[in-house]
């Protein structure tokens, strides 16, 4: 498999949304041993419960398949996958509803089971965890039956003495001074369970040098568990005091950089700090879209010490989609950016589309989100790998 690399572009004058500066916030950090014990206990309890893999057929339902809206049809869920045989299925009339893939949050920071339960309830069935400072905590979030599936990022790779390195509190053992440190650093991240490598570079420099710093040899590539388009980078956000200009947007396109604007984080940060300018983030996102840069949906949801804002897990993915529409993206493009497109970019080829044989990460909503993106909030049913959320929720409350 290929290695997965993320290039985070940020102008920190605008926001420190991923560079948490503890000096300006008065929060008490959770006891990590308590969090770990709780996560593991709930995983053990949850995974022992019987499967809720009932064979279900949703009839007369409109289907957004991850790319386009299809006419009313029948979709079958069987043994955790999307099937096509109605025999013996429990039938649910989907008239007036839309069936769609489970949403993928391409930028999130969960640390406990609540941070998985809430996204599941709001239809976000996959989350990309954008850094893993405590590997045991992150690993305890894996493999929870019926809950949001997580893929884990490495400790952010930042250059020694960089602004982000200082903001993130990275020391000499976690930053790099030169390319010779790359192999051992990547080895350490793989050993700690990273599914992909997260890199940080500061704008305006979009040179390839930062790629070369961490380009692992073939043996390391094979050990990373996710695949991504070759040479593709993902920008965390177009945050800046001023909107991106034509030169910058052209660089995004030429270098095949994909944008995850996290507008909900930008909005909440600027609300907390009025001197910052949310309009610039919105306009940058609009310009990137109109320049044909691919845009993904990500929330930066977190409950971390020193964060300038804390988008809520779950509901914030719907906030983000609405903000992207306000920034000028058509609803269908926003939905693609939360389903099929990130599945393709992140190499998650078992999900992201409604197609026979794919993993049954699915959401049933009332209305048509192609006409009104807010319809994604009208959730009637959620399945995670075929597990019915309604049945799982009853287990949580038992």
Tab-separated table of C-alpha atoms in Angstrom:
chain	number	residue	atom	x	y	z
A	1	UNK	CA	0.000	0.000	0.000
A	2	UNK	CA	1.016	3.574	-0.424
A	3	UNK	CA	1.840	5.953	2.342
A	4	UNK	CA	-0.566	8.706	3.173
A	5	UNK	CA	0.614	12.266	3.571
A	6	UNK	CA	-1.171	15.401	4.662
A	7	UNK	CA	0.140	18.905	4.183
A	8	UNK	CA	-1.499	21.345	6.530
A	9	UNK	CA	-1.388	24.891	5.229
A	10	UNK	CA	-2.151	27.585	7.733
A	11	UNK	CA	-1.628	31.255	8.281
A	12	UNK	CA	-1.710	31.383	12.045
A	13	UNK	CA	-2.404	35.115	12.120
A	14	UNK	CA	-6.022	34.135	11.473
A	15	UNK	CA	-6.542	31.133	13.725
A	16	UNK	CA	-4.764	28.591	15.885
A	17	UNK	CA	-7.389	25.957	15.475
A	18	UNK	CA	-4.951	23.074	15.351
A	19	UNK	CA	-2.137	24.817	17.125
A	20	UNK	CA	-3.468	24.821	20.645
A	21	UNK	CA	-1.864	27.518	22.766
A	22	UNK	CA	-2.388	26.619	26.404
A	23	UNK	CA	-1.113	29.932	27.680
A	24	UNK	CA	-4.380	31.684	26.883
A	25	UNK	CA	-6.854	29.143	28.211
A	26	UNK	CA	-7.718	27.849	31.644
A	27	UNK	CA	-8.778	24.232	31.155
A	28	UNK	CA	-8.121	21.147	33.226
A	29	UNK	CA	-6.743	18.253	31.212
A	30	UNK	CA	-8.550	14.916	31.696
A	31	UNK	CA	-6.847	12.064	33.527
A	32	UNK	CA	-5.614	9.973	30.592
A	33	UNK	CA	-5.531	6.745	32.592
A	34	UNK	CA	-9.193	7.200	33.487
A	35	UNK	CA	-10.123	7.956	29.858
A	36	UNK	CA	-8.203	4.913	28.608
A	37	UNK	CA	-9.771	2.588	31.172
A	38	UNK	CA	-13.257	3.888	30.333
A	39	UNK	CA	-12.723	3.529	26.571
A	40	UNK	CA	-11.452	-0.031	26.877
A	41	UNK	CA	-14.216	-1.091	29.268
A	42	UNK	CA	-16.920	0.258	26.966
A	43	UNK	CA	-15.326	-1.341	23.914
A	44	UNK	CA	-15.263	-4.706	25.651
A	45	UNK	CA	-18.866	-4.328	26.789
A	46	UNK	CA	-20.111	-3.063	23.452
A	47	UNK	CA	-18.356	-5.670	21.334
A	48	UNK	CA	-19.769	-8.514	23.453
A	49	UNK	CA	-23.346	-7.606	22.672
A	50	UNK	CA	-25.139	-9.561	19.939
A	51	UNK	CA	-24.930	-8.180	16.433
A	52	UNK	CA	-27.906	-6.208	15.106
A	53	UNK	CA	-27.370	-7.413	11.556
A	54	UNK	CA	-31.022	-7.701	10.620
A	55	UNK	CA	-31.721	-8.031	6.929
A	56	UNK	CA	-33.521	-4.827	5.978
A	57	UNK	CA	-34.905	-3.503	2.694
A	58	UNK	CA	-35.632	0.213	2.334
A	59	UNK	CA	-38.212	0.528	-0.456
A	60	UNK	CA	-39.356	3.486	-2.584
A	61	UNK	CA	-36.424	5.570	-1.384
A	62	UNK	CA	-34.441	8.202	-3.257
A	63	UNK	CA	-30.735	7.380	-3.219
A	64	UNK	CA	-27.806	9.755	-3.169
A	65	UNK	CA	-25.118	7.226	-4.084
A	66	UNK	CA	-22.133	9.405	-3.142
A	67	UNK	CA	-21.950	11.115	-6.520
A	68	UNK	CA	-25.447	11.581	-7.917
A	69	UNK	CA	-29.118	11.382	-6.926
A	70	UNK	CA	-30.916	8.316	-8.226
A	71	UNK	CA	-34.660	7.762	-8.607
A	72	UNK	CA	-36.670	5.927	-5.949
A	73	UNK	CA	-35.581	2.302	-5.592
A	74	UNK	CA	-34.975	-0.435	-3.023
A	75	UNK	CA	-31.747	-0.854	-1.060
A	76	UNK	CA	-31.017	-3.998	0.964
A	77	UNK	CA	-28.761	-4.219	4.025
A	78	UNK	CA	-27.518	-7.717	4.806
A	79	UNK	CA	-24.602	-9.057	6.881
A	80	UNK	CA	-23.001	-5.639	7.191
A	81	UNK	CA	-23.017	-5.008	3.454
A	82	UNK	CA	-25.259	-3.505	0.801
A	83	UNK	CA	-27.137	-6.315	-0.925
A	84	UNK	CA	-29.859	-6.792	-3.542
A	85	UNK	CA	-31.904	-9.820	-2.422
A	86	UNK	CA	-35.195	-8.909	-0.713
A	87	UNK	CA	-35.962	-12.457	0.388
A	88	UNK	CA	-36.806	-12.498	4.094
A	89	UNK	CA	-35.946	-8.823	4.579
A	90	UNK	CA	-37.723	-6.484	7.003
A	91	UNK	CA	-39.194	-3.868	4.676
A	92	UNK	CA	-39.265	-0.143	5.483
A	93	UNK	CA	-41.125	2.304	3.256
A	94	UNK	CA	-38.702	5.084	2.363
A	95	UNK	CA	-41.146	7.312	0.485
A	96	UNK	CA	-40.203	10.983	0.912
A	97	UNK	CA	-36.778	10.044	2.230
A	98	UNK	CA	-33.212	9.865	0.916
A	99	UNK	CA	-30.739	7.052	1.474
A	100	UNK	CA	-27.106	8.152	1.460
A	101	UNK	CA	-23.651	6.912	2.488
A	102	UNK	CA	-22.539	7.490	6.039
A	103	UNK	CA	-20.765	10.834	6.336
A	104	UNK	CA	-16.968	11.045	6.585
A	105	UNK	CA	-15.471	13.740	8.817
A	106	UNK	CA	-12.043	14.447	7.324
A	107	UNK	CA	-10.770	16.431	10.317
A	108	UNK	CA	-11.623	15.454	13.881
A	109	UNK	CA	-10.028	15.009	17.313
A	110	UNK	CA	-11.983	12.406	19.338
A	111	UNK	CA	-10.518	11.072	22.563
A	112	UNK	CA	-13.347	9.210	24.322
A	113	UNK	CA	-16.369	7.093	23.540
A	114	UNK	CA	-18.804	10.018	23.751
A	115	UNK	CA	-16.833	11.540	20.890
A	116	UNK	CA	-17.789	8.476	18.831
A	117	UNK	CA	-21.386	8.105	19.986
A	118	UNK	CA	-22.371	11.658	19.059
A	119	UNK	CA	-21.038	11.531	15.482
A	120	UNK	CA	-22.718	8.154	14.982
A	121	UNK	CA	-26.067	9.582	16.048
A	122	UNK	CA	-25.605	12.428	13.568
A	123	UNK	CA	-24.693	10.114	10.692
A	124	UNK	CA	-20.893	10.571	10.670
A	125	UNK	CA	-19.788	6.955	10.441
A	126	UNK	CA	-16.085	7.568	9.720
A	127	UNK	CA	-13.670	10.086	11.243
A	128	UNK	CA	-10.088	10.924	10.325
A	129	UNK	CA	-8.286	11.638	13.593
A	130	UNK	CA	-5.924	14.509	12.847
A	131	UNK	CA	-3.137	13.669	15.279
A	132	UNK	CA	-2.523	11.140	17.972
A	133	UNK	CA	-0.438	12.576	20.827
A	134	UNK	CA	-1.440	9.672	23.118
A	135	UNK	CA	-1.292	6.455	21.039
A	136	UNK	CA	-2.944	4.244	23.672
A	137	UNK	CA	-5.928	6.619	23.910
A	138	UNK	CA	-6.260	6.735	20.137
A	139	UNK	CA	-5.978	2.983	19.790
A	140	UNK	CA	-8.747	2.535	22.375
A	141	UNK	CA	-11.100	4.283	19.931
A	142	UNK	CA	-10.703	1.595	17.290
A	143	UNK	CA	-13.066	-1.267	16.562
A	144	UNK	CA	-16.170	-0.266	18.488
A	145	UNK	CA	-19.104	-2.208	17.091
A	146	UNK	CA	-21.808	0.098	15.760
A	147	UNK	CA	-19.841	3.313	16.389
A	148	UNK	CA	-17.984	5.768	14.157
A	149	UNK	CA	-14.931	4.115	12.621
A	150	UNK	CA	-11.678	6.054	13.151
A	151	UNK	CA	-8.428	6.228	11.212
A	152	UNK	CA	-5.528	7.641	13.163
A	153	UNK	CA	-3.032	10.291	12.172
A	154	UNK	CA	0.536	10.450	13.387
A	155	UNK	CA	1.972	13.013	15.730
A	156	UNK	CA	2.060	16.122	13.511
A	157	UNK	CA	5.347	16.319	11.641
A	158	UNK	CA	6.685	19.838	11.993
A	159	UNK	CA	10.099	21.297	11.360
A	160	UNK	CA	12.278	22.071	14.360
A	161	UNK	CA	11.743	25.608	15.681
A	162	UNK	CA	8.732	26.111	13.411
A	163	UNK	CA	5.832	28.240	14.611
A	164	UNK	CA	3.483	25.249	14.650
A	165	UNK	CA	6.056	23.117	16.385
A	166	UNK	CA	6.138	25.650	19.208
A	167	UNK	CA	2.363	26.086	19.306
A	168	UNK	CA	1.801	22.333	19.449
A	169	UNK	CA	4.363	21.969	22.214
A	170	UNK	CA	6.491	19.579	20.131
A	171	UNK	CA	10.007	19.003	21.410
A	172	UNK	CA	13.204	17.943	19.681
A	173	UNK	CA	12.181	14.276	19.837
A	174	UNK	CA	9.032	14.894	17.798
A	175	UNK	CA	10.224	17.547	15.347
A	176	UNK	CA	12.784	17.165	12.584
A	177	UNK	CA	15.825	19.198	11.754
A	178	UNK	CA	16.738	17.393	8.525
A	179	UNK	CA	15.686	14.631	6.154
A	180	UNK	CA	18.028	12.081	7.718
A	181	UNK	CA	15.655	11.861	10.689
A	182	UNK	CA	12.712	10.880	8.495
A	183	UNK	CA	13.033	7.041	8.427
A	184	UNK	CA	13.262	6.613	12.189
A	185	UNK	CA	10.522	9.200	12.793
A	186	UNK	CA	8.128	7.447	10.401
A	187	UNK	CA	9.028	4.087	11.971
A	188	UNK	CA	8.100	5.458	15.386
A	189	UNK	CA	4.744	6.700	14.087
A	190	UNK	CA	3.921	3.359	12.487
A	191	UNK	CA	4.834	1.539	15.673
A	192	UNK	CA	2.468	3.860	17.528
A	193	UNK	CA	-0.374	2.812	15.216
A	194	UNK	CA	-0.577	5.687	12.724
A	195	UNK	CA	-2.749	4.987	9.683
A	196	UNK	CA	-1.380	8.050	7.917
A	197	UNK	CA	1.334	10.657	8.305
A	198	UNK	CA	0.315	14.195	9.157
A	199	UNK	CA	2.654	16.962	8.074
A	200	UNK	CA	2.573	20.679	8.781
A	201	UNK	CA	3.946	23.344	6.483
A	202	UNK	CA	3.355	27.064	6.714
A	203	UNK	CA	2.130	29.246	3.891
A	204	UNK	CA	3.142	30.889	1.623
A	205	UNK	CA	5.744	28.151	1.005
A	206	UNK	CA	4.201	25.348	-1.051
A	207	UNK	CA	7.525	23.858	-2.182
A	208	UNK	CA	8.092	20.121	-2.510
A	209	UNK	CA	10.925	20.181	0.058
A	210	UNK	CA	8.576	19.342	2.906
A	211	UNK	CA	7.380	16.276	1.020
A	212	UNK	CA	10.917	15.010	0.621
A	213	UNK	CA	11.565	15.445	4.342
A	214	UNK	CA	9.242	12.596	5.222
A	215	UNK	CA	9.051	10.494	2.084
A	216	UNK	CA	9.409	6.960	3.468
A	217	UNK	CA	11.126	4.099	1.639
A	218	UNK	CA	8.998	1.272	0.164
A	219	UNK	CA	9.184	-0.879	3.296
A	220	UNK	CA	7.606	1.905	5.347
A	221	UNK	CA	4.999	2.647	2.694
A	222	UNK	CA	3.770	-0.922	2.886
A	223	UNK	CA	3.321	-0.657	6.646
A	224	UNK	CA	0.967	2.303	6.561
A	225	UNK	CA	-2.576	1.003	6.537
A	226	UNK	CA	-4.256	3.667	4.384
A	227	UNK	CA	-3.677	4.599	0.780
A	228	UNK	CA	-4.113	7.908	-0.951
A	229	UNK	CA	-3.660	9.359	-4.381
A	230	UNK	CA	0.070	9.652	-5.114
A	231	UNK	CA	1.587	13.086	-4.358
A	232	UNK	CA	-1.730	14.389	-3.085
A	233	UNK	CA	-1.799	16.741	-0.120
A	234	UNK	CA	-4.716	17.814	2.017
A	235	UNK	CA	-4.880	21.352	3.269
A	236	UNK	CA	-6.461	21.748	6.666
A	237	UNK	CA	-7.959	25.138	5.985
A	238	UNK	CA	-7.604	28.333	3.971
A	239	UNK	CA	-7.332	30.464	7.104
A	240	UNK	CA	-5.775	33.873	6.607
A	241	UNK	CA	-6.473	37.515	7.465
A	242	UNK	CA	-7.215	38.020	3.772
A	243	UNK	CA	-8.782	35.675	1.222
A	244	UNK	CA	-6.571	33.494	-0.949
A	245	UNK	CA	-5.569	35.241	-4.152
A	246	UNK	CA	-5.539	33.799	-7.662
A	247	UNK	CA	-1.885	32.717	-7.403
A	248	UNK	CA	-2.528	30.734	-4.226
A	249	UNK	CA	-5.644	29.024	-5.542
A	250	UNK	CA	-3.767	28.118	-8.719
A	251	UNK	CA	-1.027	26.519	-6.589
A	252	UNK	CA	-3.628	24.381	-4.846
A	253	UNK	CA	-4.830	23.079	-8.190
A	254	UNK	CA	-1.391	22.625	-9.749
A	255	UNK	CA	-0.054	20.724	-6.740
A	256	UNK	CA	-3.227	18.635	-6.461
A	257	UNK	CA	-3.927	19.933	-2.982
A	258	UNK	CA	-7.348	19.189	-1.561
A	259	UNK	CA	-8.969	21.617	0.848
A	260	UNK	CA	-10.717	20.755	4.105
A	261	UNK	CA	-11.770	24.265	5.180
A	262	UNK	CA	-13.221	23.435	8.638
A	263	UNK	CA	-15.373	26.547	8.349
A	264	UNK	CA	-17.246	25.723	11.544
A	265	UNK	CA	-13.953	25.976	13.438
A	266	UNK	CA	-13.137	29.236	11.655
A	267	UNK	CA	-16.558	30.655	12.507
A	268	UNK	CA	-16.447	29.681	16.167
A	269	UNK	CA	-12.887	30.942	16.534
A	270	UNK	CA	-13.749	34.327	15.067
A	271	UNK	CA	-16.865	34.550	17.219
A	272	UNK	CA	-14.653	34.071	20.267
A	273	UNK	CA	-12.063	36.544	18.944
A	274	UNK	CA	-13.911	39.313	17.071
A	275	UNK	CA	-10.747	40.890	15.649
A	276	UNK	CA	-10.329	37.800	13.465
A	277	UNK	CA	-12.077	37.670	10.120
A	278	UNK	CA	-14.338	34.752	9.201
A	279	UNK	CA	-15.260	36.357	5.873
A	280	UNK	CA	-11.749	35.675	4.589
A	281	UNK	CA	-12.126	31.938	5.254
A	282	UNK	CA	-15.504	31.846	3.521
A	283	UNK	CA	-14.228	33.741	0.479
A	284	UNK	CA	-11.100	31.564	0.291
A	285	UNK	CA	-13.263	28.455	0.258
A	286	UNK	CA	-15.450	29.903	-2.473
A	287	UNK	CA	-12.413	30.782	-4.583
A	288	UNK	CA	-10.910	27.338	-4.141
A	289	UNK	CA	-14.133	25.666	-5.237
A	290	UNK	CA	-14.516	27.918	-8.284
A	291	UNK	CA	-10.870	27.174	-9.161
A	292	UNK	CA	-11.923	23.482	-9.240
A	293	UNK	CA	-9.980	22.498	-6.121
A	294	UNK	CA	-11.584	19.491	-4.453
A	295	UNK	CA	-13.181	20.302	-1.099
A	296	UNK	CA	-13.772	17.840	1.745
A	297	UNK	CA	-16.011	18.167	4.784
A	298	UNK	CA	-14.178	18.311	8.100
A	299	UNK	CA	-15.148	19.820	11.434
A	300	UNK	CA	-12.035	20.035	13.647
A	301	UNK	CA	-14.385	18.822	16.410
A	302	UNK	CA	-12.425	18.609	19.617
A	303	UNK	CA	-12.466	18.795	23.391
A	304	UNK	CA	-8.804	19.609	23.768
A	305	UNK	CA	-6.923	21.740	26.236
A	306	UNK	CA	-6.169	25.195	24.856
A	307	UNK	CA	-8.279	24.945	21.702
A	308	UNK	CA	-9.427	28.385	20.501
A	309	UNK	CA	-12.859	26.887	19.790
A	310	UNK	CA	-14.534	23.522	20.265
A	311	UNK	CA	-16.965	22.468	17.535
A	312	UNK	CA	-19.254	19.791	18.922
A	313	UNK	CA	-18.817	16.207	17.851
A	314	UNK	CA	-21.627	15.038	15.607
A	315	UNK	CA	-23.817	18.029	14.912
A	316	UNK	CA	-20.903	20.127	13.672
A	317	UNK	CA	-20.650	18.091	10.476
A	318	UNK	CA	-24.090	19.423	9.531
A	319	UNK	CA	-23.024	22.927	10.517
A	320	UNK	CA	-19.986	22.546	8.272
A	321	UNK	CA	-22.016	21.376	5.293
A	322	UNK	CA	-24.377	24.330	5.623
A	323	UNK	CA	-21.452	26.760	5.854
A	324	UNK	CA	-19.945	25.259	2.699
A	325	UNK	CA	-23.226	25.854	0.876
A	326	UNK	CA	-23.210	29.435	2.162
A	327	UNK	CA	-19.688	29.732	0.726
A	328	UNK	CA	-21.060	28.929	-2.712
A	329	UNK	CA	-20.735	25.170	-3.076
A	330	UNK	CA	-23.794	23.398	-4.495
A	331	UNK	CA	-25.336	20.900	-2.045
A	332	UNK	CA	-24.400	17.990	-4.304
A	333	UNK	CA	-20.723	19.020	-4.160
A	334	UNK	CA	-20.867	19.287	-0.373
A	335	UNK	CA	-22.426	15.825	-0.113
A	336	UNK	CA	-19.738	14.413	-2.398
A	337	UNK	CA	-17.156	16.022	-0.121
A	338	UNK	CA	-18.622	14.150	2.850
A	339	UNK	CA	-19.023	10.737	1.202
A	340	UNK	CA	-17.561	9.423	-2.057
A	341	UNK	CA	-14.799	11.995	-2.489
A	342	UNK	CA	-13.050	11.501	0.878
A	343	UNK	CA	-13.495	7.738	0.550
A	344	UNK	CA	-11.619	7.959	-2.746
A	345	UNK	CA	-8.950	10.366	-1.478
A	346	UNK	CA	-8.331	8.528	1.795
A	347	UNK	CA	-8.333	5.135	0.074
A	348	UNK	CA	-11.426	3.884	1.927
A	349	UNK	CA	-12.695	1.835	-0.954
A	350	UNK	CA	-15.157	-0.196	1.105
A	351	UNK	CA	-17.395	2.801	1.878
A	352	UNK	CA	-18.532	6.247	0.756
A	353	UNK	CA	-20.966	5.063	-1.919
A	354	UNK	CA	-24.272	3.202	-2.042
A	355	UNK	CA	-23.254	0.253	-4.170
A	356	UNK	CA	-23.705	-3.510	-4.015
A	357	UNK	CA	-21.134	-5.211	-1.801
A	358	UNK	CA	-19.919	-2.054	-0.082
A	359	UNK	CA	-19.840	-1.651	3.679
A	360	UNK	CA	-23.295	-0.715	4.981
A	361	UNK	CA	-22.411	2.658	6.480
A	362	UNK	CA	-25.689	4.335	5.625
A	363	UNK	CA	-27.994	7.160	6.677
A	364	UNK	CA	-31.704	7.579	5.991
A	365	UNK	CA	-32.911	11.193	6.087
A	366	UNK	CA	-36.311	12.764	5.528
A	367	UNK	CA	-36.379	15.058	2.500
A	368	UNK	CA	-33.880	15.634	-0.278
A	369	UNK	CA	-30.496	17.101	0.724
A	370	UNK	CA	-29.696	17.872	-2.908
A	371	UNK	CA	-32.466	20.481	-2.788
A	372	UNK	CA	-31.805	21.586	0.797
A	373	UNK	CA	-28.575	20.603	2.552
A	374	UNK	CA	-30.266	21.014	5.940
A	375	UNK	CA	-32.244	17.838	5.193
A	376	UNK	CA	-29.160	15.914	6.373
A	377	UNK	CA	-30.204	16.903	9.903
A	378	UNK	CA	-33.516	15.019	9.523
A	379	UNK	CA	-31.983	11.656	10.363
A	380	UNK	CA	-34.374	8.741	10.653
A	381	UNK	CA	-31.977	5.767	10.686
A	382	UNK	CA	-28.205	5.152	10.833
A	383	UNK	CA	-26.308	1.941	10.131
A	384	UNK	CA	-22.597	1.429	10.833
A	385	UNK	CA	-21.240	-1.606	9.024
A	386	UNK	CA	-24.802	-2.915	9.059
A	387	UNK	CA	-25.293	-2.324	12.788
A	388	UNK	CA	-28.580	-0.500	13.427
A	389	UNK	CA	-27.952	2.565	15.594
A	390	UNK	CA	-31.381	2.298	17.245
A	391	UNK	CA	-30.499	-1.148	18.589
A	392	UNK	CA	-27.009	-0.032	19.589
A	393	UNK	CA	-28.382	3.008	21.418
A	394	UNK	CA	-30.624	0.780	23.497
A	395	UNK	CA	-27.507	-1.171	24.509
A	396	UNK	CA	-25.704	2.043	25.528
A	397	UNK	CA	-28.607	2.970	27.777
A	398	UNK	CA	-28.986	-0.495	29.323
